[in-house]
PDB file of C-alpha atoms in Angstrom:
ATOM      1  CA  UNK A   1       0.000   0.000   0.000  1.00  0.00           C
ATOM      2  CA  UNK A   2       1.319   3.590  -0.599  1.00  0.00           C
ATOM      3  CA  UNK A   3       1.439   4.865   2.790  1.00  0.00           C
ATOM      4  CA  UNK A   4       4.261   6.907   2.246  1.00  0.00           C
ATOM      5  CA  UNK A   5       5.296  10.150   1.637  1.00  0.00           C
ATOM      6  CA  UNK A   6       6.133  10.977  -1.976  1.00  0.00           C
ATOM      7  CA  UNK A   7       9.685  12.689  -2.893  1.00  0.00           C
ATOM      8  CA  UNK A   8       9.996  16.166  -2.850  1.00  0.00           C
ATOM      9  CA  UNK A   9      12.989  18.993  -3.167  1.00  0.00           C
ATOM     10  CA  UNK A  10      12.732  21.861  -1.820  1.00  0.00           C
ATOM     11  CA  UNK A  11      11.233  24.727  -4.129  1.00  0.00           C
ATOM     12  CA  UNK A  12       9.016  21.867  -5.883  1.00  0.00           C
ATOM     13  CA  UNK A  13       5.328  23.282  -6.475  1.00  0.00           C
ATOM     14  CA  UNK A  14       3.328  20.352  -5.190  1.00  0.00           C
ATOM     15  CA  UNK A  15      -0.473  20.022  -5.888  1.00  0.00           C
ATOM     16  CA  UNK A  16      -2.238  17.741  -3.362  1.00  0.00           C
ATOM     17  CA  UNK A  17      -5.924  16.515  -5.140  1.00  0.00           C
ATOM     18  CA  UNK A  18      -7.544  14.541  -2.063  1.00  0.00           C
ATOM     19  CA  UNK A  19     -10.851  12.789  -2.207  1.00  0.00           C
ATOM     20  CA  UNK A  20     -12.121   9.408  -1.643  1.00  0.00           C
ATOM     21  CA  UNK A  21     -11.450   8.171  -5.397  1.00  0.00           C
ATOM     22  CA  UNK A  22     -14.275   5.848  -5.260  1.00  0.00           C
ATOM     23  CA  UNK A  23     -13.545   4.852  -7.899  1.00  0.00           C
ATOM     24  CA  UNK A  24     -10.938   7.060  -9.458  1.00  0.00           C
ATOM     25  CA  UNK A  25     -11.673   8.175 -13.492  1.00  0.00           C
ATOM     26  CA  UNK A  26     -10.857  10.219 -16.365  1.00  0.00           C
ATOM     27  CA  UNK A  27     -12.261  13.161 -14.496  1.00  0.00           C
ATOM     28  CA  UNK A  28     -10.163  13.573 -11.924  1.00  0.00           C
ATOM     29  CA  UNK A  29      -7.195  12.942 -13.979  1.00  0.00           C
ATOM     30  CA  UNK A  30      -8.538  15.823 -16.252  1.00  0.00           C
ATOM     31  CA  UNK A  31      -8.650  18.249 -12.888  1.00  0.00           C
ATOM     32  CA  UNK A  32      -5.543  17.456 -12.105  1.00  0.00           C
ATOM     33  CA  UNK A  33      -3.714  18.246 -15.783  1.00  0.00           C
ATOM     34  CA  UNK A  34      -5.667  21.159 -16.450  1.00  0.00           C
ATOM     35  CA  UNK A  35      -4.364  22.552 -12.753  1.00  0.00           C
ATOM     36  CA  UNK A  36      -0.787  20.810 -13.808  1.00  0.00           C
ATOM     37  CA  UNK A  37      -0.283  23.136 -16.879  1.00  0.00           C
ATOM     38  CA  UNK A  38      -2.157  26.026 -15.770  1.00  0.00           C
ATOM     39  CA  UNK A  39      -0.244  27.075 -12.618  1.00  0.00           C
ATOM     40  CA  UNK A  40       2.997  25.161 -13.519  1.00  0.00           C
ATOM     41  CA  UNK A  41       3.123  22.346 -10.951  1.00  0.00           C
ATOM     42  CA  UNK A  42       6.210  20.437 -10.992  1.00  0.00           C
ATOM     43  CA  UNK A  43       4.059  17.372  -9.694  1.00  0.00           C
ATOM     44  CA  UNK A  44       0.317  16.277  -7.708  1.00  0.00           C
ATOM     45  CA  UNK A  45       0.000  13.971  -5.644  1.00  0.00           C
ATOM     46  CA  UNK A  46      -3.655  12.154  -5.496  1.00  0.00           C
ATOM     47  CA  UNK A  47      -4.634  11.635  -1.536  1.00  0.00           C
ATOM     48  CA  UNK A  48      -6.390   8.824  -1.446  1.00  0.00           C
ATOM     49  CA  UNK A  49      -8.392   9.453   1.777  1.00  0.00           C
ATOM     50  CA  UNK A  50      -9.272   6.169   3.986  1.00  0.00           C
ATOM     51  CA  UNK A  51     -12.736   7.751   4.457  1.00  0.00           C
ATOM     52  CA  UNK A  52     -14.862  11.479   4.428  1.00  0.00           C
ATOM     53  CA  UNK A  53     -16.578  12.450   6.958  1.00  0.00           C
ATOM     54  CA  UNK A  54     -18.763  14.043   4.800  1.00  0.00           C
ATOM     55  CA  UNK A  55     -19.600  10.900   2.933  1.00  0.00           C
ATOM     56  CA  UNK A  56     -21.379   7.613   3.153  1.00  0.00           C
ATOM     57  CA  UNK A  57     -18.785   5.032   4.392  1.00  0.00           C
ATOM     58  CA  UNK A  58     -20.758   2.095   3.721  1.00  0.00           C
ATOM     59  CA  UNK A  59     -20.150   2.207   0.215  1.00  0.00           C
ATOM     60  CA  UNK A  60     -16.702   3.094   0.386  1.00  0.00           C
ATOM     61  CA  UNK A  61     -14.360   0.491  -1.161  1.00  0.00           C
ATOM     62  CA  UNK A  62     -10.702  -0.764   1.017  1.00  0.00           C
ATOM     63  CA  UNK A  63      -8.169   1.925   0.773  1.00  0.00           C
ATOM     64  CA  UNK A  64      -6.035  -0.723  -1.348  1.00  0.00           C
ATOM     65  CA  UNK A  65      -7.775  -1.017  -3.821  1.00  0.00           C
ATOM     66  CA  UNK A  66      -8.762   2.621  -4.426  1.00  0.00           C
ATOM     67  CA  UNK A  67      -4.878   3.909  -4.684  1.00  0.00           C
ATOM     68  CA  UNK A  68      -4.195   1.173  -6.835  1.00  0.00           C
ATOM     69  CA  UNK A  69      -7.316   1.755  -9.343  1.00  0.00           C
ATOM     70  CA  UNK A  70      -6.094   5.431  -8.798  1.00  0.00           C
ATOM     71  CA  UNK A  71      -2.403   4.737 -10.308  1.00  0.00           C
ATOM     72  CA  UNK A  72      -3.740   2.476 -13.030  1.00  0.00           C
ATOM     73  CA  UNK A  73      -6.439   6.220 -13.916  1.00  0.00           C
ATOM     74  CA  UNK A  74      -3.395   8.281 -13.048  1.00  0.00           C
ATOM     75  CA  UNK A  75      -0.852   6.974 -15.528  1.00  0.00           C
ATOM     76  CA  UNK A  76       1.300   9.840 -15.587  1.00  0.00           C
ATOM     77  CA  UNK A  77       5.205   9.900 -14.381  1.00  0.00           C
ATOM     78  CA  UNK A  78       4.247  13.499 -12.639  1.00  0.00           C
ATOM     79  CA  UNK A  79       1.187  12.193 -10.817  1.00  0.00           C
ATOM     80  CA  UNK A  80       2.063  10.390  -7.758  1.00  0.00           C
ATOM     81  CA  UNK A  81      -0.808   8.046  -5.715  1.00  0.00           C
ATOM     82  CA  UNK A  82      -0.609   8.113  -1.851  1.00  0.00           C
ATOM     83  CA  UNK A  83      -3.190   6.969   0.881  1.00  0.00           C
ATOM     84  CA  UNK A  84      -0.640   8.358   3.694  1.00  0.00           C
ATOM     85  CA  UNK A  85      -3.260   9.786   5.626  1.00  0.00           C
ATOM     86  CA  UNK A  86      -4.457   6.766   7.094  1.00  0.00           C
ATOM     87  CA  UNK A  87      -0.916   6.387   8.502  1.00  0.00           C
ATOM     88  CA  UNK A  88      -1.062   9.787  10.029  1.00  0.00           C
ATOM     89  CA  UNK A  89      -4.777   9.162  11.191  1.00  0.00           C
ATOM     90  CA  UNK A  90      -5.466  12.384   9.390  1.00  0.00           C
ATOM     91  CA  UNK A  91      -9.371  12.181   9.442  1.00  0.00           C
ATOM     92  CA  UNK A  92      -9.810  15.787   8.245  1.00  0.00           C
ATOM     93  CA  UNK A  93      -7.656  17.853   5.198  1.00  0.00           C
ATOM     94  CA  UNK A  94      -6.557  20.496   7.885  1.00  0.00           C
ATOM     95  CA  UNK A  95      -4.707  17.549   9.540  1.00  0.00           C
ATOM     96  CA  UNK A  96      -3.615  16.525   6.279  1.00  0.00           C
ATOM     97  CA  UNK A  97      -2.359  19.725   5.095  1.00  0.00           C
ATOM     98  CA  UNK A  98      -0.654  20.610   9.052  1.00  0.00           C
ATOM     99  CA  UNK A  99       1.857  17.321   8.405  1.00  0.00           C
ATOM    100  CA  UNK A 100       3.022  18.572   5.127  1.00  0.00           C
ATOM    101  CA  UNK A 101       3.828  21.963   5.583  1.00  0.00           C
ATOM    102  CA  UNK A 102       5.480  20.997   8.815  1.00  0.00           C
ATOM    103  CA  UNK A 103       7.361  17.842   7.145  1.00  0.00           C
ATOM    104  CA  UNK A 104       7.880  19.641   3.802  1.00  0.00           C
ATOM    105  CA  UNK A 105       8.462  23.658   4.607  1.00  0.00           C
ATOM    106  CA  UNK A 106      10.510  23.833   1.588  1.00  0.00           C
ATOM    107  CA  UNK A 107       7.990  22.776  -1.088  1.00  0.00           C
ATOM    108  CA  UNK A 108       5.402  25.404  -2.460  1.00  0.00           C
ATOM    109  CA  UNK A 109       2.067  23.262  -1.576  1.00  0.00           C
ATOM    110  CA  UNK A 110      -1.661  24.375  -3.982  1.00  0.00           C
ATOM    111  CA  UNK A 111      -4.472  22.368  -2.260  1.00  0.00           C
ATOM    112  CA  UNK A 112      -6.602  22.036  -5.390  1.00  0.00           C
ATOM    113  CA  UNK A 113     -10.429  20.919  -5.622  1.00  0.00           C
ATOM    114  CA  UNK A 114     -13.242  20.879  -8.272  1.00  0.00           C
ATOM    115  CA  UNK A 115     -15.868  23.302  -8.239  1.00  0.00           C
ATOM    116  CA  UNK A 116     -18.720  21.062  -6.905  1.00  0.00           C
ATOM    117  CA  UNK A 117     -16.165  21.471  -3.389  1.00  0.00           C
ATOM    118  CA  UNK A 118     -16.042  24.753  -3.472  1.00  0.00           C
ATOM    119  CA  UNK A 119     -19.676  24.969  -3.374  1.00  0.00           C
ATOM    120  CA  UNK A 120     -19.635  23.427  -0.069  1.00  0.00           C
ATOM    121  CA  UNK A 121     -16.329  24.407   1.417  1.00  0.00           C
ATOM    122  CA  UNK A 122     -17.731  25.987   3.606  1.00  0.00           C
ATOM    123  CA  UNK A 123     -18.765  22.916   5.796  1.00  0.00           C
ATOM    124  CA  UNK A 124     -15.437  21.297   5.724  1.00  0.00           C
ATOM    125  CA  UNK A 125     -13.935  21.442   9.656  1.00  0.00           C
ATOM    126  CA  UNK A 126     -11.733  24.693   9.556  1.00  0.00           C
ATOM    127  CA  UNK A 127     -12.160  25.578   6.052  1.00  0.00           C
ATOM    128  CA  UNK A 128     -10.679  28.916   6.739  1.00  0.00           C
ATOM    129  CA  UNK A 129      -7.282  27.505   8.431  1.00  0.00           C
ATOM    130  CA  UNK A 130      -7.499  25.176   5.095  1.00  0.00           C
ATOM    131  CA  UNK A 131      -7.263  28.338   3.460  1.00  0.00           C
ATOM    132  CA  UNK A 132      -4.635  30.392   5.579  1.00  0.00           C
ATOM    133  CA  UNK A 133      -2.215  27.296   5.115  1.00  0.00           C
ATOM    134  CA  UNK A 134      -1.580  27.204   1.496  1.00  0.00           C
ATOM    135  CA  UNK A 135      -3.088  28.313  -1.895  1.00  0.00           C
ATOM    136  CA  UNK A 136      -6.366  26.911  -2.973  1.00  0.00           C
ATOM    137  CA  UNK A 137      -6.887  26.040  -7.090  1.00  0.00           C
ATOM    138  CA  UNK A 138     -10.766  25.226  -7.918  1.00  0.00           C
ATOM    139  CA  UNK A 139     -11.209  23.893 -11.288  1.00  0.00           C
ATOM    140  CA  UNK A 140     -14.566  24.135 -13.103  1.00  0.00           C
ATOM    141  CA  UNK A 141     -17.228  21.530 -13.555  1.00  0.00           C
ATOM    142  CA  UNK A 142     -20.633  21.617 -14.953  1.00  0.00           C
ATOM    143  CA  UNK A 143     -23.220  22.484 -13.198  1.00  0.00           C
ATOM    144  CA  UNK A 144     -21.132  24.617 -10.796  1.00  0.00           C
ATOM    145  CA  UNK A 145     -19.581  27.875 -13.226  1.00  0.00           C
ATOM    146  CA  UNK A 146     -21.997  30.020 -11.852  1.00  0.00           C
ATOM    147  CA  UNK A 147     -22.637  28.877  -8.512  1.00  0.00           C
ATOM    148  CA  UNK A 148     -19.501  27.365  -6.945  1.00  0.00           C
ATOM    149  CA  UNK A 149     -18.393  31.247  -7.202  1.00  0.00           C
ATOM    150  CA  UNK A 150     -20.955  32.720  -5.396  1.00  0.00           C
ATOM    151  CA  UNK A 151     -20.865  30.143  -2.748  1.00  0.00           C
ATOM    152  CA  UNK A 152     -20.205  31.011   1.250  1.00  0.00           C
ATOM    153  CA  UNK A 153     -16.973  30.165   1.114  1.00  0.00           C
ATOM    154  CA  UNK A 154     -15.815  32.324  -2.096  1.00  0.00           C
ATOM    155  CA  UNK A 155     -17.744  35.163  -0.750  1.00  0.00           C
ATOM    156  CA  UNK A 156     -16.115  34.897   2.715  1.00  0.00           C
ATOM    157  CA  UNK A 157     -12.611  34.565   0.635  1.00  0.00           C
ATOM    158  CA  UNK A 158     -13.614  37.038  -2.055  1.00  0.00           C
ATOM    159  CA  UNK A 159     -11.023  39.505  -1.236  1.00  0.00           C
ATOM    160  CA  UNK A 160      -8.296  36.574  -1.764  1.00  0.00           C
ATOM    161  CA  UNK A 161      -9.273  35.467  -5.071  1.00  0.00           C
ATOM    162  CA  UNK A 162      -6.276  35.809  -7.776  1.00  0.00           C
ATOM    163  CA  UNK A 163      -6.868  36.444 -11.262  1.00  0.00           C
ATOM    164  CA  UNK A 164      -6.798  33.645 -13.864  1.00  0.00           C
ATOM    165  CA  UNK A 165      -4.623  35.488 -16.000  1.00  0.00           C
ATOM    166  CA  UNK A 166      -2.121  35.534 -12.963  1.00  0.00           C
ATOM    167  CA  UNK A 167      -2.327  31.147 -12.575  1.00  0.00           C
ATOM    168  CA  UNK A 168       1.276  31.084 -12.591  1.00  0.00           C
ATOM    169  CA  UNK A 169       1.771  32.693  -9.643  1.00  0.00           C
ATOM    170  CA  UNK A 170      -0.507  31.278  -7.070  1.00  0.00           C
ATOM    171  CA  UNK A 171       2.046  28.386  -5.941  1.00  0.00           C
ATOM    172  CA  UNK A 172       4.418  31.306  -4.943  1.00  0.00           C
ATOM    173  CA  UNK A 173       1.921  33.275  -3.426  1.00  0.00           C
ATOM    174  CA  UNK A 174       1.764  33.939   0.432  1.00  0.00           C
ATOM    175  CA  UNK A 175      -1.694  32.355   1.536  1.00  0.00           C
ATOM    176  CA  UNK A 176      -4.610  32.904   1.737  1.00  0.00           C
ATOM    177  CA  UNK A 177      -5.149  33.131  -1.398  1.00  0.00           C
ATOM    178  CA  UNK A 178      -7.363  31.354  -4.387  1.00  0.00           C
ATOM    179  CA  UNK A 179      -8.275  30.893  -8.176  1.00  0.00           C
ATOM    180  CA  UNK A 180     -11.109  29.492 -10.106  1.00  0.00           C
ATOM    181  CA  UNK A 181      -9.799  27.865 -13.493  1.00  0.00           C
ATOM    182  CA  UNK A 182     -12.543  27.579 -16.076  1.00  0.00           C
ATOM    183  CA  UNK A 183     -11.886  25.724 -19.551  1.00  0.00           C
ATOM    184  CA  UNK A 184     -12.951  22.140 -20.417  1.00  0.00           C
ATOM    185  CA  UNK A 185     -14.667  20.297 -18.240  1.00  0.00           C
ATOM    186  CA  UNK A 186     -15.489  16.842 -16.969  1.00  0.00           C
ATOM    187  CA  UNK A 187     -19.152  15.477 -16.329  1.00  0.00           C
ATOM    188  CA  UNK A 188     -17.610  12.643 -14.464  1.00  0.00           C
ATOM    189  CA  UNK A 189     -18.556  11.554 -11.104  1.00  0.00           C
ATOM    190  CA  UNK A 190     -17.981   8.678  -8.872  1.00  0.00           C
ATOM    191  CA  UNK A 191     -21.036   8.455  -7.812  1.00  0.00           C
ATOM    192  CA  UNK A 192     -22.793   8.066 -11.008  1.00  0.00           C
ATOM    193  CA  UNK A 193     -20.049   5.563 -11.811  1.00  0.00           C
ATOM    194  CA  UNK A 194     -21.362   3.470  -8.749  1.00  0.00           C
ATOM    195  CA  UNK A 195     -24.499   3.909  -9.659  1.00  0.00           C
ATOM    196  CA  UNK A 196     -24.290   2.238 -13.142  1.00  0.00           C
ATOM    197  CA  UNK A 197     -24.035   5.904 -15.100  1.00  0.00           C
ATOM    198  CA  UNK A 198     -20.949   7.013 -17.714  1.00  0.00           C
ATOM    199  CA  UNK A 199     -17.637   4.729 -18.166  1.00  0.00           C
ATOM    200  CA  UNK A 200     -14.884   6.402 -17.188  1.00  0.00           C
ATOM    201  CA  UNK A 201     -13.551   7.323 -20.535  1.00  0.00           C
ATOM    202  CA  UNK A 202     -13.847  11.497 -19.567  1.00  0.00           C
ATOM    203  CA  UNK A 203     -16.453  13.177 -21.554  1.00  0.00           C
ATOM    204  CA  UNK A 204     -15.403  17.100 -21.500  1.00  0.00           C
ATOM    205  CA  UNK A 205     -17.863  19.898 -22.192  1.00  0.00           C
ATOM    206  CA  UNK A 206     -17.015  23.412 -23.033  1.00  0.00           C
ATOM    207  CA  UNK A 207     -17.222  26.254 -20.616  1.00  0.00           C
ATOM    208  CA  UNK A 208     -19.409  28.969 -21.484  1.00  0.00           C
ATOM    209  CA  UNK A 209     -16.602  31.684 -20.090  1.00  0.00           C
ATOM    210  CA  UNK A 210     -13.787  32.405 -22.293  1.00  0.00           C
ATOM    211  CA  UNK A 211     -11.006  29.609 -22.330  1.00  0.00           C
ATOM    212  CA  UNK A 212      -7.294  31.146 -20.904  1.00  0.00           C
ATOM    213  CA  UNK A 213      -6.065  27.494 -21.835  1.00  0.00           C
TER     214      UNK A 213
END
C-alpha cells in the first residue's frame, strides 16, 4: 500500500488533489492536468483518503484497492498516488495539510479541488485555516460555473481570489489566497459511476466563459 510520503525537493510546487477516489476516473485525472499546466506544478500527488466524513462510508471500497485503481487512472510519471493519511490518522484535510507543511516547509504546496467542493467548502472542519495554510486552485465543472463562485466560502474569501490570467503565480503566493480555473470540463462523477451511469472514458464539455487554456 502507498502509505508513504512521496519525494519532494525543496522549491518543488506540489499540488495535493484529495478525495475518496471511489472509484478514481478520467475526471479527476482531467482536474488534475488542467491545474498541472495552468499554474505550472512540478508534480500532484492524489490523496487517497481512507474515508470522508462528509460521505457515506458504507459504500466506500478498502483503501487498497482505491490507490491502486487510482495509479492504473493516473498513468502519468508526474502524478504520484498516496493513501498516507491513514498512517497519520489524518481524518480531516486540515490535519492533512498541518503534516506537510510541517514535514515539507521547503515545497510550495496548492491544495486544489473541483468546483462542486467549493460549493460546499464551507462545511469542511476549519475551512478557513485550510485556506490560511496554502493556496487553494478550484477547477470548473458543470453544473457549478456560476454557482460554486458565489458560494459562502468564495464570498467569505472574495477579497483573496487571484486572477486567472495571474495562474502562474498562485504556488508562490503567500496564503490565503485562491483561483477558479474555467476551460474544459469533466461530467464525471464517482457516484454516477457506482451507480451504473458514464464509463470512465472522460467526456469534457465546453465552458461557457472564455477559455485562458
Amino acid at each position: 500500500m502507498r502509505l508513504v510520503l512521496p519525494p519532494t525537493a525543496p522549491g518543488m510546487r506540489v499540488g495535493l488533489y484529495g478525495g475518496s477516489f471511489n472509484p478514481a476516473h478520467l475526471g479527476h485525472r482531467h482536474v488534475t492536468l488542467t491545474a498541472m499546466r495552468r499554474l505550472g506544478l512540478d508534480r500532484v500527488w492524489w490523496l487517497v483518503t481512507p474515508g470522508n466524513p462528509l460521505k457515506d462510508a458504507r459504500v466506500l471500497a478498502p483503501l487498497e484497492r482505491r490507490c491502486a485503481e487510482a495509479a492504473r487512472v493516473a498513468d502519468h510519471p508526474r502524478i504520484a498516488v498516496t493513501g498516507f493519511e491513514a498512517r497519520i490518522r489524518a481524518r480531516y484535510t486540515r490535519q492533512t495539510l498541518r503534516y506537510l507543511t510541517r514535514r515539507r516547509p521547503g515545497v510550495h504546496f496548492v491544495w486544489i479541488m473541483g468546483a462542486d467542493s467549493l460549493a460546499s467548502f464551507h462545511r469542511w472542519k476549519g475551512f478557513r485555516e485550510i485556506a490560511a495554510m496554502m493556496p487553494v486552485a478550484i477547477v470548473d465543472r458543470p453544473g457549478f460555473t456560476l454557482t460554486a463562485p458565489a458560494s459562502r466560502a468564495a464570498r467569505l474569501l472574495a477579497r483573496n481570489r487571484v486572477p486567472e490570467a495571474e495562474a502562474r503565480t498562485l504556488p508562490l503566493r503567500a496564503p490565503p489566497a485562491w483561483i477558479y480555473l474555467h476551460g474544459p470540463r469533466s461530467a464525471l462523477s464517482s457516484t454516477q459511476i457506482r451507480n451504473g451511469g458514464p464509463a470512465r472514458n472522460s467526456v469534457l464539455q465546453s465552458a461557457s466563459e472564455p477559455s485562458t487554456f
